[in-house]
PDB file of C-alpha atoms in Angstrom:
ATOM      1  CA  UNK X 260      14.759 -38.378  16.063  1.00 48.00           C
ATOM      2  CA  UNK X 261      14.400 -35.226  18.133  1.00 49.00           C
ATOM      3  CA  UNK X 262      15.376 -32.091  16.281  1.00 54.00           C
ATOM      4  CA  UNK X 263      17.112 -29.230  17.994  1.00 50.00           C
ATOM      5  CA  UNK X 264      16.745 -25.656  16.829  1.00 54.00           C
ATOM      6  CA  UNK X 265      20.036 -23.991  16.052  1.00 55.00           C
ATOM      7  CA  UNK X 266      20.680 -21.289  18.667  1.00 56.00           C
ATOM      8  CA  UNK X 267      20.665 -17.686  17.479  1.00 57.00           C
ATOM      9  CA  UNK X 268      23.830 -15.630  17.510  1.00 59.00           C
ATOM     10  CA  UNK X 269      21.947 -12.816  19.221  1.00 58.00           C
ATOM     11  CA  UNK X 270      20.675 -13.082  22.819  1.00 60.00           C
ATOM     12  CA  UNK X 271      17.137 -14.173  23.497  1.00 68.00           C
ATOM     13  CA  UNK X 272      14.020 -12.044  23.278  1.00 70.00           C
ATOM     14  CA  UNK X 273      13.710 -11.391  27.004  1.00 76.00           C
ATOM     15  CA  UNK X 274      17.268 -10.139  27.348  1.00 78.00           C
ATOM     16  CA  UNK X 275      17.252  -7.931  24.243  1.00 79.00           C
ATOM     17  CA  UNK X 276      13.817  -6.540  25.064  1.00 81.00           C
ATOM     18  CA  UNK X 277      14.946  -5.774  28.611  1.00 82.00           C
ATOM     19  CA  UNK X 278      18.015  -3.886  27.426  1.00 83.00           C
ATOM     20  CA  UNK X 279      15.946  -2.046  24.813  1.00 84.00           C
ATOM     21  CA  UNK X 280      13.373  -0.916  27.360  1.00 86.00           C
ATOM     22  CA  UNK X 281      16.103   0.081  29.811  1.00 88.00           C
ATOM     23  CA  UNK X 282      17.846   2.127  27.139  1.00 86.00           C
ATOM     24  CA  UNK X 283      14.620   3.823  26.033  1.00 85.00           C
ATOM     25  CA  UNK X 284      13.698   4.532  29.654  1.00 86.00           C
ATOM     26  CA  UNK X 285      16.858   6.488  30.401  1.00 83.00           C
ATOM     27  CA  UNK X 286      17.208   8.118  26.988  1.00 83.00           C
ATOM     28  CA  UNK X 287      13.586   8.927  26.155  1.00 81.00           C
ATOM     29  CA  UNK X 288      10.885   8.091  28.681  1.00 83.00           C
ATOM     30  CA  UNK X 289      12.443   9.701  31.768  1.00 85.00           C
ATOM     31  CA  UNK X 290      13.385  13.032  30.090  1.00 84.00           C
ATOM     32  CA  UNK X 291      10.068  13.339  28.255  1.00 83.00           C
ATOM     33  CA  UNK X 292       8.096  12.158  31.272  1.00 83.00           C
ATOM     34  CA  UNK X 293       9.920  14.654  33.484  1.00 81.00           C
ATOM     35  CA  UNK X 294       9.113  17.469  31.051  1.00 83.00           C
ATOM     36  CA  UNK X 295       5.430  16.552  30.922  1.00 84.00           C
ATOM     37  CA  UNK X 296       5.270  16.102  34.699  1.00 84.00           C
ATOM     38  CA  UNK X 297       6.854  19.487  35.302  1.00 81.00           C
ATOM     39  CA  UNK X 298       4.414  21.090  32.881  1.00 84.00           C
ATOM     40  CA  UNK X 299       1.417  19.351  34.480  1.00 83.00           C
ATOM     41  CA  UNK X 300       2.220  21.062  37.768  1.00 84.00           C
ATOM     42  CA  UNK X 301       1.389  24.423  36.184  1.00 84.00           C
ATOM     43  CA  UNK X 302      -2.110  25.847  36.131  1.00 87.00           C
ATOM     44  CA  UNK X 303      -3.807  26.290  32.794  1.00 89.00           C
ATOM     45  CA  UNK X 304      -3.544  30.087  33.086  1.00 88.00           C
ATOM     46  CA  UNK X 305       0.210  29.883  33.741  1.00 88.00           C
ATOM     47  CA  UNK X 306       0.710  27.449  30.890  1.00 89.00           C
ATOM     48  CA  UNK X 307      -1.280  29.500  28.386  1.00 91.00           C
ATOM     49  CA  UNK X 308       0.408  32.728  29.410  1.00 89.00           C
ATOM     50  CA  UNK X 309       3.825  31.134  28.864  1.00 89.00           C
ATOM     51  CA  UNK X 310       3.120  29.565  25.475  1.00 90.00           C
ATOM     52  CA  UNK X 311       0.989  32.330  23.938  1.00 90.00           C
ATOM     53  CA  UNK X 312       3.268  35.298  24.545  1.00 91.00           C
ATOM     54  CA  UNK X 313       3.767  37.165  21.237  1.00 92.00           C
ATOM     55  CA  UNK X 314       7.529  36.627  21.382  1.00 91.00           C
ATOM     56  CA  UNK X 315       7.012  32.887  21.821  1.00 92.00           C
ATOM     57  CA  UNK X 316       4.436  32.721  19.030  1.00 93.00           C
ATOM     58  CA  UNK X 317       6.855  34.519  16.705  1.00 93.00           C
ATOM     59  CA  UNK X 318       9.525  31.931  17.527  1.00 92.00           C
ATOM     60  CA  UNK X 319       7.046  29.112  16.754  1.00 92.00           C
ATOM     61  CA  UNK X 320       6.342  30.566  13.336  1.00 92.00           C
ATOM     62  CA  UNK X 321      10.032  30.889  12.520  1.00 93.00           C
ATOM     63  CA  UNK X 322      11.062  27.467  13.857  1.00 92.00           C
ATOM     64  CA  UNK X 323       8.303  25.504  12.169  1.00 91.00           C
ATOM     65  CA  UNK X 324       8.260  27.607   9.004  1.00 93.00           C
ATOM     66  CA  UNK X 325      12.032  27.533   8.496  1.00 94.00           C
ATOM     67  CA  UNK X 326      12.191  23.812   9.333  1.00 93.00           C
ATOM     68  CA  UNK X 327       9.432  23.075   6.826  1.00 92.00           C
ATOM     69  CA  UNK X 328      11.140  25.211   4.182  1.00 95.00           C
ATOM     70  CA  UNK X 329      14.528  23.608   4.769  1.00 94.00           C
ATOM     71  CA  UNK X 330      13.109  20.082   4.695  1.00 94.00           C
ATOM     72  CA  UNK X 331      11.170  20.862   1.497  1.00 94.00           C
ATOM     73  CA  UNK X 332      14.293  22.211  -0.218  1.00 95.00           C
ATOM     74  CA  UNK X 333      16.215  19.125   0.843  1.00 95.00           C
ATOM     75  CA  UNK X 334      13.404  16.901  -0.406  1.00 94.00           C
ATOM     76  CA  UNK X 335      13.968  18.178  -3.943  1.00 93.00           C
ATOM     77  CA  UNK X 336      17.692  18.768  -4.081  1.00 94.00           C
ATOM     78  CA  UNK X 337      18.564  15.839  -1.814  1.00 93.00           C
ATOM     79  CA  UNK X 338      16.772  13.522  -4.226  1.00 92.00           C
ATOM     80  CA  UNK X 339      18.671  15.087  -7.135  1.00 92.00           C
ATOM     81  CA  UNK X 340      22.006  14.677  -5.353  1.00 93.00           C
ATOM     82  CA  UNK X 341      21.210  11.038  -4.572  1.00 92.00           C
ATOM     83  CA  UNK X 342      20.224  10.480  -8.225  1.00 89.00           C
ATOM     84  CA  UNK X 343      23.508  11.935  -9.491  1.00 91.00           C
ATOM     85  CA  UNK X 344      25.603   9.933  -7.030  1.00 90.00           C
ATOM     86  CA  UNK X 345      23.878   6.666  -7.958  1.00 88.00           C
ATOM     87  CA  UNK X 346      23.321   7.037 -11.692  1.00 84.00           C
ATOM     88  CA  UNK X 347      26.434   8.869 -12.910  1.00 85.00           C
ATOM     89  CA  UNK X 348      30.201   8.537 -12.658  1.00 87.00           C
ATOM     90  CA  UNK X 349      32.351  11.679 -12.660  1.00 85.00           C
ATOM     91  CA  UNK X 350      35.741  12.797 -11.341  1.00 88.00           C
ATOM     92  CA  UNK X 351      35.696  13.394  -7.602  1.00 86.00           C
ATOM     93  CA  UNK X 352      32.498  11.425  -7.060  1.00 87.00           C
ATOM     94  CA  UNK X 353      33.808   9.752  -3.889  1.00 89.00           C
ATOM     95  CA  UNK X 354      34.835  13.131  -2.477  1.00 91.00           C
ATOM     96  CA  UNK X 355      31.377  14.573  -3.107  1.00 89.00           C
ATOM     97  CA  UNK X 356      29.805  11.473  -1.575  1.00 89.00           C
ATOM     98  CA  UNK X 357      31.946  11.895   1.543  1.00 89.00           C
ATOM     99  CA  UNK X 358      31.162  15.630   1.820  1.00 89.00           C
ATOM    100  CA  UNK X 359      27.444  14.834   2.069  1.00 91.00           C
ATOM    101  CA  UNK X 360      28.099  13.533   5.583  1.00 89.00           C
ATOM    102  CA  UNK X 361      29.981  16.674   6.653  1.00 87.00           C
ATOM    103  CA  UNK X 362      27.016  18.131   8.611  1.00 87.00           C
ATOM    104  CA  UNK X 363      27.024  14.924  10.700  1.00 84.00           C
ATOM    105  CA  UNK X 364      30.706  15.255  11.617  1.00 83.00           C
ATOM    106  CA  UNK X 365      31.060  19.034  11.869  1.00 84.00           C
ATOM    107  CA  UNK X 366      30.039  20.573  15.225  1.00 85.00           C
ATOM    108  CA  UNK X 367      26.966  22.713  14.739  1.00 85.00           C
ATOM    109  CA  UNK X 368      28.613  25.763  16.296  1.00 85.00           C
ATOM    110  CA  UNK X 369      31.464  25.497  13.800  1.00 88.00           C
ATOM    111  CA  UNK X 370      28.921  25.171  10.988  1.00 87.00           C
ATOM    112  CA  UNK X 371      27.187  28.329  12.212  1.00 88.00           C
ATOM    113  CA  UNK X 372      30.430  30.295  12.264  1.00 89.00           C
ATOM    114  CA  UNK X 373      31.301  29.024   8.782  1.00 89.00           C
ATOM    115  CA  UNK X 374      27.895  30.069   7.441  1.00 90.00           C
ATOM    116  CA  UNK X 375      28.249  33.547   8.931  1.00 90.00           C
ATOM    117  CA  UNK X 376      31.712  33.849   7.387  1.00 89.00           C
ATOM    118  CA  UNK X 377      30.283  32.953   3.991  1.00 90.00           C
ATOM    119  CA  UNK X 378      27.020  34.877   4.038  1.00 90.00           C
ATOM    120  CA  UNK X 379      27.711  38.028   6.069  1.00 87.00           C
ATOM    121  CA  UNK X 380      27.849  41.368   4.273  1.00 83.00           C
ATOM    122  CA  UNK X 381      31.612  41.044   3.930  1.00 84.00           C
ATOM    123  CA  UNK X 382      31.647  37.286   3.409  1.00 84.00           C
ATOM    124  CA  UNK X 383      32.809  35.437   0.336  1.00 87.00           C
ATOM    125  CA  UNK X 384      29.261  34.845  -0.877  1.00 88.00           C
ATOM    126  CA  UNK X 385      27.269  37.442   1.050  1.00 87.00           C
ATOM    127  CA  UNK X 386      29.088  40.433  -0.403  1.00 87.00           C
ATOM    128  CA  UNK X 387      27.917  39.482  -3.886  1.00 88.00           C
ATOM    129  CA  UNK X 388      24.361  38.687  -2.784  1.00 89.00           C
ATOM    130  CA  UNK X 389      23.999  42.079  -1.120  1.00 87.00           C
ATOM    131  CA  UNK X 390      24.690  43.742  -4.453  1.00 87.00           C
ATOM    132  CA  UNK X 391      21.327  42.326  -5.515  1.00 90.00           C
ATOM    133  CA  UNK X 392      19.703  43.317  -2.239  1.00 87.00           C
ATOM    134  CA  UNK X 393      19.735  39.795  -0.796  1.00 88.00           C
ATOM    135  CA  UNK X 394      20.742  39.575   2.868  1.00 90.00           C
ATOM    136  CA  UNK X 395      21.279  36.141   4.365  1.00 89.00           C
ATOM    137  CA  UNK X 396      23.141  36.539   7.633  1.00 88.00           C
ATOM    138  CA  UNK X 397      21.044  37.768  10.576  1.00 89.00           C
ATOM    139  CA  UNK X 398      17.778  37.270   8.702  1.00 90.00           C
ATOM    140  CA  UNK X 399      15.118  34.570   8.512  1.00 92.00           C
ATOM    141  CA  UNK X 400      16.626  33.508   5.191  1.00 92.00           C
ATOM    142  CA  UNK X 401      19.841  32.723   7.060  1.00 91.00           C
ATOM    143  CA  UNK X 402      17.889  30.443   9.398  1.00 93.00           C
ATOM    144  CA  UNK X 403      16.500  28.549   6.395  1.00 94.00           C
ATOM    145  CA  UNK X 404      20.009  28.238   4.918  1.00 93.00           C
ATOM    146  CA  UNK X 405      21.370  26.805   8.175  1.00 93.00           C
ATOM    147  CA  UNK X 406      18.516  24.310   8.540  1.00 93.00           C
ATOM    148  CA  UNK X 407      18.865  23.265   4.912  1.00 94.00           C
ATOM    149  CA  UNK X 408      22.561  22.636   5.433  1.00 92.00           C
ATOM    150  CA  UNK X 409      22.107  20.363   8.445  1.00 92.00           C
ATOM    151  CA  UNK X 410      19.176  18.435   6.901  1.00 91.00           C
ATOM    152  CA  UNK X 411      20.578  17.528   3.483  1.00 92.00           C
ATOM    153  CA  UNK X 412      22.326  14.258   4.503  1.00 93.00           C
ATOM    154  CA  UNK X 413      19.101  12.785   5.873  1.00 93.00           C
ATOM    155  CA  UNK X 414      17.351  12.908   2.503  1.00 93.00           C
ATOM    156  CA  UNK X 415      20.380  11.830   0.472  1.00 93.00           C
ATOM    157  CA  UNK X 416      21.264   8.874   2.695  1.00 92.00           C
ATOM    158  CA  UNK X 417      17.633   7.739   2.834  1.00 91.00           C
ATOM    159  CA  UNK X 418      16.980   7.884  -0.913  1.00 91.00           C
ATOM    160  CA  UNK X 419      20.400   6.663  -2.077  1.00 90.00           C
ATOM    161  CA  UNK X 420      20.040   2.993  -1.020  1.00 90.00           C
ATOM    162  CA  UNK X 421      16.594   2.779  -2.591  1.00 87.00           C
ATOM    163  CA  UNK X 422      17.946   4.068  -5.890  1.00 86.00           C
ATOM    164  CA  UNK X 423      20.848   1.624  -5.739  1.00 84.00           C
ATOM    165  CA  UNK X 424      18.444  -1.300  -5.262  1.00 82.00           C
ATOM    166  CA  UNK X 425      15.986  -0.094  -7.890  1.00 75.00           C
ATOM    167  CA  UNK X 426      15.680  -2.594 -10.723  1.00 72.00           C
ATOM    168  CA  UNK X 427      16.784  -1.077 -14.025  1.00 69.00           C
ATOM    169  CA  UNK X 428      14.626  -3.644 -15.811  1.00 69.00           C
ATOM    170  CA  UNK X 429      11.527  -1.713 -14.762  1.00 70.00           C
ATOM    171  CA  UNK X 430      12.763   1.393 -16.553  1.00 67.00           C
ATOM    172  CA  UNK X 431      13.701  -0.664 -19.610  1.00 66.00           C
ATOM    173  CA  UNK X 432      10.282  -2.301 -19.665  1.00 74.00           C
ATOM    174  CA  UNK X 433       8.603   1.096 -19.414  1.00 73.00           C
ATOM    175  CA  UNK X 434      10.683   2.438 -22.308  1.00 68.00           C
ATOM    176  CA  UNK X 435       9.996  -0.711 -24.352  1.00 69.00           C
ATOM    177  CA  UNK X 436       6.269  -0.164 -23.919  1.00 70.00           C
ATOM    178  CA  UNK X 437       6.618   3.307 -25.413  1.00 70.00           C
ATOM    179  CA  UNK X 438       6.527   5.427 -22.254  1.00 69.00           C
ATOM    180  CA  UNK X 439       8.345   8.743 -22.362  1.00 70.00           C
ATOM    181  CA  UNK X 440      11.143   9.536 -19.909  1.00 71.00           C
ATOM    182  CA  UNK X 441       8.832  11.841 -17.954  1.00 73.00           C
ATOM    183  CA  UNK X 442       6.154   9.151 -17.731  1.00 75.00           C
ATOM    184  CA  UNK X 443       8.732   6.604 -16.570  1.00 74.00           C
ATOM    185  CA  UNK X 444       9.925   8.922 -13.822  1.00 72.00           C
ATOM    186  CA  UNK X 445       6.410   9.812 -12.631  1.00 70.00           C
ATOM    187  CA  UNK X 446       4.803   6.369 -12.954  1.00 74.00           C
ATOM    188  CA  UNK X 447       7.682   3.962 -12.272  1.00 75.00           C
ATOM    189  CA  UNK X 448      10.566   5.618 -10.407  1.00 77.00           C
ATOM    190  CA  UNK X 449       8.770   8.189  -8.248  1.00 79.00           C
ATOM    191  CA  UNK X 450       6.285   5.747  -6.631  1.00 79.00           C
ATOM    192  CA  UNK X 451       9.182   3.497  -5.627  1.00 80.00           C
ATOM    193  CA  UNK X 452      11.052   6.430  -4.095  1.00 84.00           C
ATOM    194  CA  UNK X 453       8.086   8.076  -2.378  1.00 85.00           C
ATOM    195  CA  UNK X 454       8.312   6.221   0.976  1.00 84.00           C
ATOM    196  CA  UNK X 455      12.058   6.952   1.180  1.00 87.00           C
ATOM    197  CA  UNK X 456      11.474  10.595   0.235  1.00 89.00           C
ATOM    198  CA  UNK X 457       8.886  10.976   2.984  1.00 86.00           C
ATOM    199  CA  UNK X 458      11.225   9.332   5.485  1.00 86.00           C
ATOM    200  CA  UNK X 459      14.067  11.665   4.536  1.00 90.00           C
ATOM    201  CA  UNK X 460      11.728  14.654   4.743  1.00 91.00           C
ATOM    202  CA  UNK X 461      10.553  13.626   8.214  1.00 87.00           C
ATOM    203  CA  UNK X 462      14.113  13.145   9.475  1.00 88.00           C
ATOM    204  CA  UNK X 463      15.275  16.465   8.020  1.00 91.00           C
ATOM    205  CA  UNK X 464      12.267  18.277   9.474  1.00 90.00           C
ATOM    206  CA  UNK X 465      12.710  16.765  12.933  1.00 86.00           C
ATOM    207  CA  UNK X 466      16.435  17.518  12.911  1.00 88.00           C
ATOM    208  CA  UNK X 467      15.851  21.118  11.865  1.00 91.00           C
ATOM    209  CA  UNK X 468      13.140  21.668  14.461  1.00 88.00           C
ATOM    210  CA  UNK X 469      15.544  21.041  17.319  1.00 85.00           C
ATOM    211  CA  UNK X 470      18.629  22.660  15.768  1.00 88.00           C
ATOM    212  CA  UNK X 471      20.385  25.234  17.923  1.00 86.00           C
ATOM    213  CA  UNK X 472      24.140  25.583  17.370  1.00 84.00           C
ATOM    214  CA  UNK X 473      24.295  26.480  13.692  1.00 87.00           C
ATOM    215  CA  UNK X 474      21.290  28.815  13.843  1.00 90.00           C
ATOM    216  CA  UNK X 475      22.220  31.049  16.776  1.00 88.00           C
ATOM    217  CA  UNK X 476      25.227  32.433  14.926  1.00 87.00           C
ATOM    218  CA  UNK X 477      23.632  33.202  11.576  1.00 89.00           C
ATOM    219  CA  UNK X 478      20.204  34.287  12.819  1.00 87.00           C
ATOM    220  CA  UNK X 479      21.263  37.249  14.948  1.00 84.00           C
ATOM    221  CA  UNK X 480      18.702  36.178  17.591  1.00 85.00           C
ATOM    222  CA  UNK X 481      16.467  39.216  17.190  1.00 85.00           C
ATOM    223  CA  UNK X 482      13.246  38.891  19.255  1.00 85.00           C
ATOM    224  CA  UNK X 483      10.071  38.716  17.164  1.00 88.00           C
ATOM    225  CA  UNK X 484      12.200  38.384  14.007  1.00 88.00           C
ATOM    226  CA  UNK X 485      15.007  35.800  13.975  1.00 89.00           C
ATOM    227  CA  UNK X 486      14.681  34.159  17.382  1.00 90.00           C
ATOM    228  CA  UNK X 487      14.051  30.401  17.181  1.00 91.00           C
ATOM    229  CA  UNK X 488      12.150  28.476  19.837  1.00 92.00           C
ATOM    230  CA  UNK X 489      15.101  26.339  21.094  1.00 90.00           C
ATOM    231  CA  UNK X 490      17.027  29.558  21.772  1.00 90.00           C
ATOM    232  CA  UNK X 491      14.044  30.967  23.644  1.00 90.00           C
ATOM    233  CA  UNK X 492      13.887  27.837  25.798  1.00 90.00           C
ATOM    234  CA  UNK X 493      17.582  28.202  26.657  1.00 89.00           C
ATOM    235  CA  UNK X 494      17.028  31.880  27.483  1.00 89.00           C
ATOM    236  CA  UNK X 495      14.156  30.993  29.822  1.00 89.00           C
ATOM    237  CA  UNK X 496      16.287  28.462  31.704  1.00 87.00           C
ATOM    238  CA  UNK X 497      19.123  30.975  32.040  1.00 88.00           C
ATOM    239  CA  UNK X 498      16.583  33.358  33.577  1.00 87.00           C
ATOM    240  CA  UNK X 499      15.510  30.557  35.975  1.00 87.00           C
ATOM    241  CA  UNK X 500      12.038  30.645  34.432  1.00 86.00           C
ATOM    242  CA  UNK X 501      11.790  26.865  34.342  1.00 86.00           C
ATOM    243  CA  UNK X 502       7.994  26.838  34.130  1.00 86.00           C
ATOM    244  CA  UNK X 503       7.967  28.804  30.888  1.00 88.00           C
ATOM    245  CA  UNK X 504      10.823  26.732  29.459  1.00 89.00           C
ATOM    246  CA  UNK X 505       8.979  23.495  30.253  1.00 89.00           C
ATOM    247  CA  UNK X 506       5.710  24.806  28.813  1.00 90.00           C
ATOM    248  CA  UNK X 507       7.328  25.927  25.557  1.00 91.00           C
ATOM    249  CA  UNK X 508       9.229  22.665  25.323  1.00 89.00           C
ATOM    250  CA  UNK X 509       6.000  20.719  25.759  1.00 90.00           C
ATOM    251  CA  UNK X 510       4.339  22.619  22.924  1.00 89.00           C
ATOM    252  CA  UNK X 511       7.309  21.884  20.658  1.00 87.00           C
ATOM    253  CA  UNK X 512       7.245  18.217  21.689  1.00 86.00           C
ATOM    254  CA  UNK X 513       3.532  17.801  20.999  1.00 87.00           C
ATOM    255  CA  UNK X 514       3.674  19.711  17.716  1.00 83.00           C
ATOM    256  CA  UNK X 515       6.645  17.673  16.494  1.00 80.00           C
ATOM    257  CA  UNK X 516       4.876  14.466  17.538  1.00 83.00           C
ATOM    258  CA  UNK X 517       1.760  15.410  15.570  1.00 84.00           C
ATOM    259  CA  UNK X 518       3.844  16.290  12.513  1.00 78.00           C
ATOM    260  CA  UNK X 519       5.711  12.986  12.668  1.00 77.00           C
ATOM    261  CA  UNK X 520       2.454  11.045  13.060  1.00 83.00           C
ATOM    262  CA  UNK X 521       1.077  12.765   9.953  1.00 81.00           C
ATOM    263  CA  UNK X 522       4.249  12.041   7.966  1.00 77.00           C
ATOM    264  CA  UNK X 523       4.312   8.418   9.144  1.00 77.00           C
ATOM    265  CA  UNK X 524       0.696   8.132   8.047  1.00 80.00           C
ATOM    266  CA  UNK X 525       1.698   9.396   4.606  1.00 75.00           C
ATOM    267  CA  UNK X 526       4.544   6.864   4.533  1.00 71.00           C
ATOM    268  CA  UNK X 527       2.125   4.054   5.377  1.00 78.00           C
ATOM    269  CA  UNK X 528      -0.285   5.241   2.685  1.00 76.00           C
ATOM    270  CA  UNK X 529       2.522   5.458   0.120  1.00 69.00           C
ATOM    271  CA  UNK X 530       3.748   1.972   1.000  1.00 70.00           C
ATOM    272  CA  UNK X 531       0.233   0.531   0.632  1.00 73.00           C
ATOM    273  CA  UNK X 532      -0.545   2.550  -2.489  1.00 69.00           C
ATOM    274  CA  UNK X 533       2.711   2.149  -4.379  1.00 63.00           C
ATOM    275  CA  UNK X 534       4.389  -0.761  -2.616  1.00 58.00           C
ATOM    276  CA  UNK X 535       5.411  -3.778  -4.640  1.00 50.00           C
TER     277      UNK X 535
END
């Protein structure tokens, strides 16, 4: 008797692939292709002059350095927050869990104003930090604080499901074999979390690299000091210097792409090395 395959609930491959390519074309390929095309129309001398200006180089250092610092901080403390939310019960746990997603819901400009209110010299937190000579608002430290704030949910929400699915029997077996708690964490738990940690780090880094709204308020936007690259790109477009804006944007695009390729390579290595 002839057997018929049960039809899938989802549309067929051709239709879904067509919609996917159409979506990616309008959302990704056209904007990125337009940027690269506009940049390719520049001569090498024009391109190099635009991307190697000392003010631009200073913004590169701040954007990439602060993004790396913020993502690294979130890598550690985001994992700790995810661990606490998964492994412990305490009053107000659901409220804390909901607050983790606040940077997703809160407009970045509002977040920037809130951070300035907290960390300025007369702010609720900043006035006490300045007693110890620590200035946050309108400094590079303020940029790191803002990028840490917006990147935390990416690490927590990436690591949290992995911890929830982690088999407690593996920890019990490790303890039964005489392993210390530190050995269990380093040899059993950490390898299982490493791919998720790298994913969260990559997402937090990429998000921080393109952040604009929350940073412009707390950074002070001082050239050569607290001016981030996205702000510089906006300034170039407002000055109708589209060539420089496109050139700087291309450098940021290529640098971010290289960083993500490296991180994805580390994820692949971790999955092959520690995967089950």
